[in-house]
Coordinates of C-alpha atoms and ligand atoms in Angstrom, one line a residue:
M1 CA -84.7 -134.8 88.3
A2 CA -81.6 -135.7 90.2
P3 CA -78.1 -135.9 88.7
A4 CA -75.8 -138.5 90.1
I5 CA -74.2 -137.3 93.3
V6 CA -70.6 -138.0 93.6
L7 CA -69.7 -135.9 96.7
N8 CA -70.1 -136.7 100.3
Q9 CA -72.0 -134.5 102.6
H10 CA -69.0 -132.4 103.3
G11 CA -68.7 -131.7 99.6
D12 CA -65.5 -133.8 99.2
M13 CA -65.1 -135.6 95.9
L14 CA -65.6 -139.4 96.3
E15 CA -63.5 -141.7 94.2
F16 CA -65.8 -144.3 92.9
E17 CA -64.6 -147.5 91.2
G18 CA -64.8 -147.7 87.5
R19 CA -63.1 -147.3 84.2
I20 CA -63.8 -145.1 81.2
T21 CA -65.5 -147.8 79.2
I22 CA -65.8 -147.9 75.5
Y23 CA -69.5 -148.1 75.9
V24 CA -69.6 -144.8 77.8
V25 CA -67.4 -143.1 75.1
V26 CA -69.8 -144.4 72.4
C27 CA -72.9 -143.2 74.4
V28 CA -71.3 -139.8 74.9
I29 CA -70.4 -139.4 71.2
I30 CA -73.9 -140.5 70.1
A31 CA -75.7 -138.1 72.5
A32 CA -73.4 -135.2 71.7
F33 CA -74.8 -135.4 68.1
G34 CA -77.8 -133.6 69.7
G35 CA -75.4 -130.7 70.2
L36 CA -74.1 -131.1 66.6
M37 CA -77.7 -130.9 65.3
F38 CA -78.1 -127.6 67.3
G39 CA -74.9 -126.2 65.9
Y40 CA -75.7 -127.3 62.3
D41 CA -79.1 -125.5 62.6
I42 CA -77.3 -122.3 63.9
G43 CA -74.7 -122.4 61.1
I44 CA -76.8 -123.4 58.1
S45 CA -79.4 -120.6 58.1
G46 CA -77.0 -117.7 57.4
G47 CA -75.6 -119.3 54.3
V48 CA -78.9 -120.5 53.0
T49 CA -80.5 -117.1 53.4
S50 CA -77.7 -115.5 51.3
M51 CA -78.2 -118.0 48.4
D52 CA -80.0 -116.4 45.4
D53 CA -81.9 -119.6 44.5
F54 CA -83.3 -119.8 47.9
L55 CA -84.3 -116.2 48.1
K56 CA -85.9 -116.3 44.6
E57 CA -88.0 -119.3 45.7
F58 CA -89.2 -118.1 49.1
F59 CA -88.3 -114.4 49.5
P60 CA -88.6 -112.8 46.1
I61 CA -88.8 -109.3 47.5
V62 CA -85.6 -109.7 49.4
Y63 CA -84.0 -111.1 46.3
R64 CA -85.1 -108.1 44.2
R65 CA -83.8 -105.7 46.9
K66 CA -80.5 -107.6 46.9
Q67 CA -80.2 -106.9 43.2
H68 CA -80.1 -103.2 44.0
A69 CA -77.7 -103.8 46.9
H70 CA -75.8 -100.6 46.1
E71 CA -79.0 -98.8 47.2
N72 CA -78.5 -99.6 50.8
N73 CA -75.8 -101.8 52.2
Y74 CA -77.2 -102.2 55.7
C75 CA -80.9 -102.9 54.7
K76 CA -80.7 -105.3 51.8
Y77 CA -81.6 -108.4 53.9
D78 CA -84.0 -106.7 56.3
D79 CA -87.1 -108.7 55.9
Q80 CA -89.2 -109.9 58.8
S81 CA -90.2 -113.2 57.1
L82 CA -86.6 -113.9 56.2
Q83 CA -85.7 -113.5 59.9
L84 CA -88.7 -115.6 60.8
F85 CA -87.0 -118.4 58.9
T86 CA -84.0 -118.3 61.2
S87 CA -85.7 -117.4 64.4
S88 CA -88.9 -119.6 64.3
L89 CA -86.6 -122.5 65.4
Y90 CA -85.7 -120.9 68.7
I91 CA -89.2 -119.9 69.8
A92 CA -90.2 -123.5 69.1
A93 CA -87.2 -124.7 71.1
L94 CA -88.2 -122.4 74.0
I95 CA -91.6 -123.9 74.2
A96 CA -90.4 -127.4 73.7
S97 CA -87.8 -127.2 76.5
F98 CA -90.5 -127.0 79.1
V99 CA -92.3 -130.1 77.8
A100 CA -88.9 -131.8 77.4
S101 CA -88.0 -131.2 81.0
R102 CA -91.2 -133.1 82.0
A103 CA -90.5 -135.8 79.5
C104 CA -87.0 -136.2 81.0
T105 CA -88.3 -136.7 84.4
R106 CA -91.2 -139.0 83.5
F107 CA -89.9 -141.1 80.7
G108 CA -86.1 -140.7 81.1
R109 CA -83.3 -139.1 79.2
K110 CA -83.0 -141.7 76.5
P111 CA -86.6 -141.5 75.2
T112 CA -86.3 -137.7 75.3
I113 CA -83.2 -137.9 73.1
Q114 CA -85.1 -140.3 70.8
I115 CA -88.1 -137.9 70.5
A116 CA -85.6 -135.1 69.7
S117 CA -84.1 -137.1 66.8
I118 CA -87.5 -137.8 65.4
F119 CA -88.4 -134.1 65.5
F120 CA -85.1 -133.4 63.8
I121 CA -85.7 -135.9 61.0
L122 CA -89.2 -134.5 60.4
G123 CA -87.8 -131.0 60.3
V124 CA -85.1 -131.9 57.9
I125 CA -87.6 -133.6 55.5
L126 CA -89.9 -130.6 55.6
T127 CA -87.3 -127.9 55.1
A128 CA -85.2 -129.8 52.4
C129 CA -88.3 -130.6 50.4
A130 CA -90.2 -127.3 51.0
V131 CA -92.2 -126.0 48.1
N132 CA -93.6 -123.0 49.9
L133 CA -92.9 -120.8 52.9
V134 CA -95.4 -122.5 55.2
M135 CA -93.7 -125.9 54.7
L136 CA -90.4 -124.2 55.3
I137 CA -91.4 -122.5 58.5
F138 CA -93.1 -125.7 59.8
G139 CA -89.9 -127.6 59.1
R140 CA -87.9 -125.0 61.2
I141 CA -90.5 -125.4 64.0
F142 CA -90.0 -129.2 64.0
L143 CA -86.2 -128.6 64.1
G144 CA -86.8 -126.3 67.0
F145 CA -88.7 -129.0 68.9
G146 CA -85.7 -131.2 68.3
V147 CA -83.4 -128.6 69.6
G148 CA -85.6 -128.0 72.7
F149 CA -85.7 -131.7 73.5
A150 CA -82.0 -132.4 72.8
N151 CA -80.7 -129.4 74.7
Q152 CA -82.7 -130.3 77.8
A153 CA -81.8 -134.0 77.7
V154 CA -78.3 -134.2 76.3
P155 CA -76.3 -132.2 78.9
L156 CA -78.1 -134.0 81.7
F157 CA -77.4 -137.4 80.0
L158 CA -73.8 -136.5 79.7
S159 CA -73.3 -135.4 83.3
E160 CA -75.1 -138.4 84.7
L161 CA -73.3 -141.0 82.5
A162 CA -69.8 -139.5 83.0
P163 CA -67.5 -140.7 85.6
A164 CA -67.2 -137.9 88.2
K165 CA -63.6 -137.0 87.4
I166 CA -64.2 -136.1 83.8
R167 CA -67.7 -134.6 84.2
G168 CA -66.5 -131.1 83.5
A169 CA -64.7 -132.0 80.3
L170 CA -67.8 -133.9 79.1
N171 CA -69.9 -130.9 79.8
I172 CA -67.8 -128.7 77.4
M173 CA -68.0 -131.6 74.9
F174 CA -71.6 -130.5 74.3
Q175 CA -70.4 -127.0 73.4
L176 CA -67.6 -128.5 71.3
F177 CA -70.1 -130.5 69.2
I178 CA -72.2 -127.3 68.8
T179 CA -69.2 -125.6 67.3
I180 CA -68.4 -128.6 65.1
G181 CA -72.0 -128.5 63.8
I182 CA -71.7 -124.8 63.0
F183 CA -68.4 -125.4 61.2
I184 CA -69.8 -128.3 59.1
A185 CA -72.8 -126.2 58.2
N186 CA -70.5 -123.3 57.1
M187 CA -68.5 -125.7 55.0
V188 CA -71.5 -127.3 53.4
N189 CA -72.9 -123.9 52.5
Y190 CA -69.6 -123.0 50.9
F191 CA -69.8 -126.0 48.6
T192 CA -73.5 -125.9 47.9
A193 CA -73.7 -122.2 47.2
N194 CA -72.6 -122.9 43.6
L195 CA -74.9 -125.8 43.0
H196 CA -77.8 -124.3 41.2
P197 CA -80.7 -124.3 41.6
Y198 CA -81.0 -126.6 44.6
G199 CA -77.8 -126.2 46.6
W200 CA -79.9 -124.9 49.5
R201 CA -81.9 -128.1 49.5
I202 CA -78.7 -130.1 49.9
S203 CA -77.6 -127.7 52.7
L204 CA -80.8 -128.3 54.6
G205 CA -81.0 -132.0 53.7
I206 CA -77.5 -132.9 54.9
A207 CA -78.7 -132.3 58.4
G208 CA -80.5 -135.6 57.9
W209 CA -77.4 -137.6 58.6
P210 CA -76.6 -136.5 62.1
A211 CA -80.3 -136.7 62.9
A212 CA -80.4 -140.3 61.6
L213 CA -77.2 -141.1 63.5
L214 CA -78.8 -139.7 66.6
L215 CA -81.9 -141.8 66.1
F216 CA -80.2 -145.1 65.3
G217 CA -77.5 -144.4 67.8
S218 CA -80.1 -143.8 70.5
L219 CA -81.2 -147.4 70.1
I220 CA -77.9 -148.6 71.5
I221 CA -77.3 -146.0 74.2
C222 CA -78.5 -146.8 77.7
E223 CA -80.7 -144.9 80.1
T224 CA -78.7 -143.2 82.9
P225 CA -78.7 -145.0 86.2
T226 CA -79.9 -141.8 87.9
S227 CA -83.0 -141.6 85.8
L228 CA -83.7 -145.3 86.3
I229 CA -83.3 -145.1 90.1
E230 CA -85.3 -141.8 90.2
R231 CA -88.1 -143.6 88.4
Q232 CA -88.0 -146.5 90.9
K233 CA -86.2 -148.9 88.5
V234 CA -83.6 -149.4 91.1
E235 CA -82.2 -152.9 90.1
E236 CA -82.1 -151.9 86.5
G237 CA -80.2 -148.8 87.5
R238 CA -77.6 -151.0 89.4
K239 CA -77.2 -153.2 86.3
I240 CA -76.6 -150.3 84.0
L241 CA -74.2 -148.7 86.4
K242 CA -72.1 -151.9 86.5
K243 CA -72.1 -152.0 82.7
I244 CA -71.0 -148.4 82.1
R245 CA -68.3 -148.5 84.8
G246 CA -67.0 -151.8 83.7
V247 CA -66.4 -153.1 87.3
D248 CA -68.4 -155.3 89.7
N249 CA -68.1 -153.1 92.8
I250 CA -70.2 -150.1 92.2
D251 CA -71.9 -150.0 95.6
N252 CA -70.6 -146.7 96.7
E253 CA -71.7 -144.8 93.6
F254 CA -75.0 -146.7 93.5
D255 CA -75.7 -145.7 97.2
S256 CA -74.9 -142.1 96.4
I257 CA -77.3 -142.0 93.5
V258 CA -80.0 -143.5 95.6
Y259 CA -79.3 -141.0 98.4
A260 CA -79.2 -138.1 96.0
S261 CA -82.6 -139.1 94.5
E262 CA -84.1 -139.4 97.9
M263 CA -82.8 -136.0 99.0
A264 CA -84.1 -134.4 95.8
R265 CA -87.4 -136.1 96.2
Q266 CA -88.0 -134.3 99.5
V267 CA -88.2 -131.0 97.7
K268 CA -91.7 -131.5 96.4
N269 CA -91.7 -128.5 94.1
P270 CA -88.2 -127.5 92.9
F271 CA -89.7 -124.5 91.0
R272 CA -91.3 -123.1 94.2
K273 CA -88.0 -123.6 96.0
L274 CA -86.3 -121.8 93.2
M275 CA -88.4 -118.7 93.9
K276 CA -87.2 -118.5 97.5
K277 CA -84.8 -115.8 98.6
S278 CA -82.0 -118.4 99.1
S279 CA -82.1 -119.4 95.4
R280 CA -82.0 -115.8 94.2
P281 CA -78.2 -115.6 93.7
Q282 CA -78.0 -118.7 91.5
L283 CA -81.1 -117.9 89.6
V284 CA -80.0 -114.3 88.9
I285 CA -76.6 -115.5 87.7
A286 CA -78.0 -118.4 85.6
I287 CA -80.5 -116.2 83.8
W288 CA -78.2 -113.2 83.3
L289 CA -75.3 -115.3 82.0
Q290 CA -77.6 -116.5 79.2
V291 CA -78.8 -113.0 78.5
F292 CA -75.2 -111.8 78.4
Q293 CA -74.1 -114.7 76.3
Q294 CA -76.5 -113.7 73.6
F295 CA -75.9 -110.0 74.0
T296 CA -72.2 -110.5 73.2
G297 CA -73.6 -110.5 69.7
I298 CA -72.2 -113.9 68.9
N299 CA -75.2 -115.1 67.0
A300 CA -75.3 -112.0 64.8
I301 CA -72.0 -113.5 63.6
M302 CA -73.0 -117.2 63.7
F303 CA -76.4 -116.8 61.9
Y304 CA -75.5 -114.0 59.6
A305 CA -71.7 -114.2 59.0
P306 CA -72.0 -114.7 55.2
V307 CA -74.6 -111.9 55.1
L308 CA -72.4 -109.7 57.2
F309 CA -69.3 -110.4 55.1
Q310 CA -71.3 -109.6 51.9
T311 CA -72.4 -106.4 53.6
V312 CA -68.8 -105.3 54.0
G313 CA -68.1 -106.0 50.4
F314 CA -67.2 -109.6 49.8
G315 CA -68.7 -111.6 47.0
S316 CA -71.0 -114.6 47.9
D317 CA -68.1 -117.1 47.7
A318 CA -65.6 -115.0 49.7
A319 CA -68.3 -114.3 52.2
L320 CA -69.1 -118.0 52.8
L321 CA -65.4 -118.8 52.9
S322 CA -64.9 -116.2 55.6
A323 CA -67.7 -117.8 57.5
V324 CA -66.0 -121.1 57.2
I325 CA -62.8 -119.6 58.7
T326 CA -64.8 -118.1 61.6
G327 CA -66.3 -121.6 62.2
L328 CA -62.9 -123.2 62.4
V329 CA -61.7 -120.6 64.8
N330 CA -64.7 -121.3 67.0
V331 CA -64.0 -125.0 67.2
F332 CA -60.3 -124.7 68.0
S333 CA -60.8 -121.9 70.6
T334 CA -63.4 -124.0 72.4
L335 CA -60.6 -126.6 73.0
V336 CA -58.7 -123.9 74.8
S337 CA -61.5 -123.6 77.4
V338 CA -61.4 -127.4 78.0
Y339 CA -57.8 -127.0 79.2
A340 CA -58.0 -123.5 80.8
V341 CA -61.3 -123.6 82.7
D342 CA -60.1 -125.6 85.7
K343 CA -56.6 -124.0 85.8
A344 CA -57.2 -120.3 85.2
G345 CA -60.7 -120.3 86.5
R346 CA -64.0 -119.0 85.2
R347 CA -63.7 -115.4 86.1
V348 CA -60.3 -114.8 84.4
L349 CA -61.6 -116.3 81.2
L350 CA -64.8 -114.3 81.3
L351 CA -63.1 -111.0 82.1
E352 CA -60.2 -111.4 79.6
A353 CA -62.7 -112.3 76.9
A354 CA -64.9 -109.3 77.7
V355 CA -61.9 -107.0 77.1
Q356 CA -61.0 -108.8 73.9
M357 CA -64.6 -108.8 72.6
F358 CA -65.1 -105.1 73.6
I359 CA -62.0 -104.0 71.7
T360 CA -62.8 -106.0 68.5
Q361 CA -66.5 -105.0 68.4
S362 CA -65.6 -101.4 68.8
I363 CA -62.9 -101.4 66.1
I364 CA -65.3 -103.1 63.7
G365 CA -67.9 -100.4 64.5
V366 CA -65.4 -97.6 63.9
I367 CA -64.3 -99.1 60.5
L368 CA -67.8 -99.5 59.3
A369 CA -68.9 -96.1 60.6
L370 CA -66.1 -94.4 58.9
D371 CA -65.9 -96.3 55.6
L372 CA -69.0 -98.4 54.9
K373 CA -71.5 -95.9 53.7
V374 CA -75.1 -96.8 52.8
T375 CA -73.8 -97.5 49.3
G376 CA -70.4 -98.7 48.1
S377 CA -68.2 -101.2 49.9
L378 CA -65.1 -101.4 52.0
S379 CA -61.7 -101.7 50.4
R380 CA -60.3 -105.3 50.2
V381 CA -57.8 -104.5 53.0
E382 CA -60.4 -103.1 55.3
A383 CA -62.8 -106.0 54.6
S384 CA -59.9 -108.5 55.4
I385 CA -59.2 -106.6 58.7
V386 CA -62.9 -107.0 59.6
V387 CA -62.6 -110.7 59.0
V388 CA -59.5 -110.9 61.3
L389 CA -61.3 -108.9 64.0
V390 CA -64.4 -111.1 63.8
C391 CA -62.1 -114.1 64.3
V392 CA -60.4 -112.6 67.3
Y393 CA -63.8 -111.8 68.7
V394 CA -65.1 -115.3 68.1
M395 CA -61.9 -116.7 69.8
G396 CA -62.7 -114.8 72.9
F397 CA -66.3 -115.9 73.0
A398 CA -65.4 -119.5 72.3
W399 CA -63.2 -119.9 75.4
S400 CA -65.4 -118.0 77.7
W401 CA -69.0 -116.8 77.5
G402 CA -69.8 -119.7 75.1
P403 CA -69.0 -122.8 77.1
L404 CA -69.2 -121.1 80.5
G405 CA -72.7 -119.9 79.7
W406 CA -73.7 -123.5 79.9
L407 CA -71.2 -124.8 82.5
I408 CA -71.7 -122.2 85.3
P409 CA -75.5 -122.6 85.5
S410 CA -75.0 -126.3 85.7
E411 CA -72.7 -126.1 88.7
I412 CA -73.9 -123.3 90.9
F413 CA -77.4 -124.7 92.0
P414 CA -77.7 -127.0 95.0
L415 CA -79.0 -130.4 94.0
E416 CA -82.6 -129.8 94.9
T417 CA -83.0 -126.9 92.4
R418 CA -80.3 -127.9 90.0
T419 CA -82.4 -129.2 87.1
A420 CA -85.2 -126.8 87.5
G421 CA -82.7 -123.9 87.6
F422 CA -80.9 -125.3 84.6
A423 CA -84.3 -125.4 82.7
F424 CA -84.5 -121.7 83.3
A425 CA -81.1 -121.2 81.8
V426 CA -82.0 -123.3 78.7
S427 CA -85.2 -121.4 78.1
T428 CA -83.6 -118.0 78.7
N429 CA -80.9 -118.9 76.2
M430 CA -83.5 -119.9 73.6
L431 CA -85.5 -116.7 74.2
F432 CA -82.6 -114.4 73.7
T433 CA -81.3 -116.4 70.8
F434 CA -84.7 -115.9 69.2
I435 CA -84.6 -112.2 70.0
I436 CA -81.2 -111.7 68.3
A437 CA -82.1 -113.9 65.4
Q438 CA -85.3 -112.0 64.8
A439 CA -84.0 -108.5 65.4
F440 CA -80.4 -108.5 64.1
L441 CA -81.0 -107.7 60.5
S442 CA -83.5 -104.9 61.3
M443 CA -81.1 -103.5 63.9
L444 CA -78.3 -103.6 61.3
C445 CA -80.6 -101.7 58.9
H446 CA -81.6 -99.0 61.4
M447 CA -78.5 -98.7 63.6
Q448 CA -76.0 -99.5 60.8
A449 CA -72.5 -99.5 62.2
G450 CA -74.0 -98.5 65.6
I451 CA -75.0 -102.1 66.1
F452 CA -71.4 -103.0 66.9
F453 CA -71.3 -100.2 69.6
F454 CA -74.6 -101.6 71.0
F455 CA -73.0 -105.0 71.5
A456 CA -69.8 -103.4 72.8
A457 CA -71.8 -101.5 75.4
W458 CA -73.4 -104.8 76.6
I459 CA -70.0 -106.4 76.8
V460 CA -68.9 -103.6 79.3
I461 CA -72.0 -104.3 81.4
M462 CA -71.4 -108.0 81.5
G463 CA -67.7 -107.4 82.3
V464 CA -68.7 -105.3 85.3
F465 CA -71.3 -107.9 86.3
A466 CA -68.7 -110.7 86.2
F467 CA -66.2 -108.6 88.0
F468 CA -68.4 -107.7 91.0
L469 CA -71.1 -110.3 91.1
L470 CA -69.8 -113.6 89.7
P471 CA -68.0 -115.6 92.3
E472 CA -65.2 -118.0 91.3
T473 CA -66.4 -121.6 91.3
K474 CA -63.3 -123.3 90.1
G475 CA -62.5 -126.3 92.1
V476 CA -65.4 -125.9 94.5
P477 CA -67.4 -129.1 94.9
V478 CA -70.9 -128.6 93.6
D479 CA -72.6 -129.4 96.9
S480 CA -70.4 -127.0 98.9
M481 CA -71.3 -124.0 96.9
V482 CA -73.7 -122.5 99.5
D483 CA -71.2 -122.5 102.3
R484 CA -68.0 -121.9 100.4
V485 CA -69.2 -119.5 97.7
W486 CA -72.5 -117.8 98.3
K487 CA -72.4 -117.3 102.1
R488 CA -68.9 -115.7 101.7
H489 CA -69.6 -113.5 98.7
W490 CA -69.5 -109.7 99.6
F491 CA -72.9 -109.2 97.9
W492 CA -74.8 -112.5 97.8
K493 CA -74.2 -113.4 101.4
R494 CA -77.1 -111.2 102.5
F495 CA -79.5 -113.7 100.9
Y496 CA -78.4 -116.2 103.5
D497 CA -78.8 -114.1 106.6
D498 CA -81.9 -116.1 107.7
Y499 CA -81.1 -119.3 105.7
I500 CA -82.2 -122.6 107.1
D501 CA -81.3 -125.7 105.2
E502 CA -84.6 -127.4 104.6
K503 CA -83.2 -130.8 103.9
N504 CA -84.4 -133.6 106.1
T505 CA -81.3 -134.3 108.2
N506 CA -82.9 -137.5 109.6
M507 CA -82.2 -139.3 106.4
T508 CA -79.8 -142.2 106.5
I509 CA -76.6 -141.2 104.8
P510 CA -74.6 -144.0 103.2
P511 CA -71.6 -144.6 105.5
H512 CA -69.0 -143.9 102.9
M513 CA -70.5 -140.5 102.3
T514 CA -70.1 -139.1 105.8
Ligands
LIG601 C1 -74.5 -120.5 72.2 C2 -75.0 -120.4 70.8 C3 -73.9 -120.0 69.9 C4 -72.8 -120.9 70.0 C5 -71.6 -120.5 69.2 C6 -73.4 -121.5 72.2 O1 -72.9 -121.6 73.5 O2 -75.5 -120.9 73.1 O3 -76.1 -119.5 70.8 O4 -74.4 -119.9 68.6 O5 -72.4 -121.1 71.3 O6 -70.5 -121.4 69.2

């Protein structure tokens, strides 16, 4: 798979002709609904699993335990099958993303997005109409297949469709739609919590509309020129490129895509190339960024915010409302990163946020350790302070480890290993999202307030990692990374001591690219 190349061989940005056409904007918005579906699924489960009607129907033991909540604040929701409801989606997505990466290459980005939307719709029908636990879990698995296919195809689709100069902004658009999905889910939960007895069905069923929009929308979006050219549909690729750029002269960009596809085609097995010493720096960073992103503890908040707020003593309503506020903070803080990422740089954002998240997690831990005993609850003032701290923590995540966890792995690999490397990032993300989803409530039960110190400790580790091992990539053209970043980095340069660029230098380079 080869994304559109828009740099010459020296790594300089090429200005291609073209406008930002309405058609591209429409395509981007439709595709980003894949991100919205992902976000909606993240946000909806926490609220639904705190609804009594839902618990009575599928998890009666948890429901009964909840009735005696005063017995143990930290353990009332600890139930493996309840966690399986949340986490089954991510394990399904992890498996699906490998299949999806093949589908992307063989059939194209557009059919992969369409398959994603069909999985989403099946998943929504099964979960919203579920009459037993099996149907419910199968529904989540189908939703997971949808997430796996969408997360593999949509970011690629966006990068390949976008004019070069706004590709970075469009990349974060995916994250923005994730946060919007989480927020909508939180709001929906807030209103359906009091609709008895089937509020939860409405919560799960509403996911049908973005899924349907994605399906019908996908009928009008185009395939990316890169994917068409890569699959030898060269003339069709040229036609589509003309259409999306809205100008007649697209020759330079067209030649670049053909050239990039040829170059990438020379690397017969990108996964094998990825295992070579010279790919180690990028692979290590792409994988660890995903592990760190999840070990910030963000999804403990995103999945379980209402549950968490109930644990510290809010009623169901207040708990959901607090989760809505968190969701809103998440959306607006993501906008900050759209502006700051190319000005302040990646490292500043990651390091500043690590400090911010460490402080907030630690204070939450101290408050809970001192005042939230196994029974009883926090005072109103203390509970409100916890909500404020959670918001400050989410802010930090939203302008740093959230979007950059996706952006950095997409920009550090050289072209020949870029999509294979990115596939590793996606699957690692899903794996660790699964681990957090499955383990958090048990960890809360066993570690109690200590869980916040656990995440705080990880934040120290990731801060140190970012400080010493993460090079700044702001403003560096993607295809100059090896020379300008990796070979100059105090630690990573040793991986290039005996590096020989294996690209075939006999290839004819389009004249405007030299
Ligand atoms: C992460 C998700 C997380 C979301 C929160 C994404 O970047 O991958 O796991 O729930 O951000 O906004």
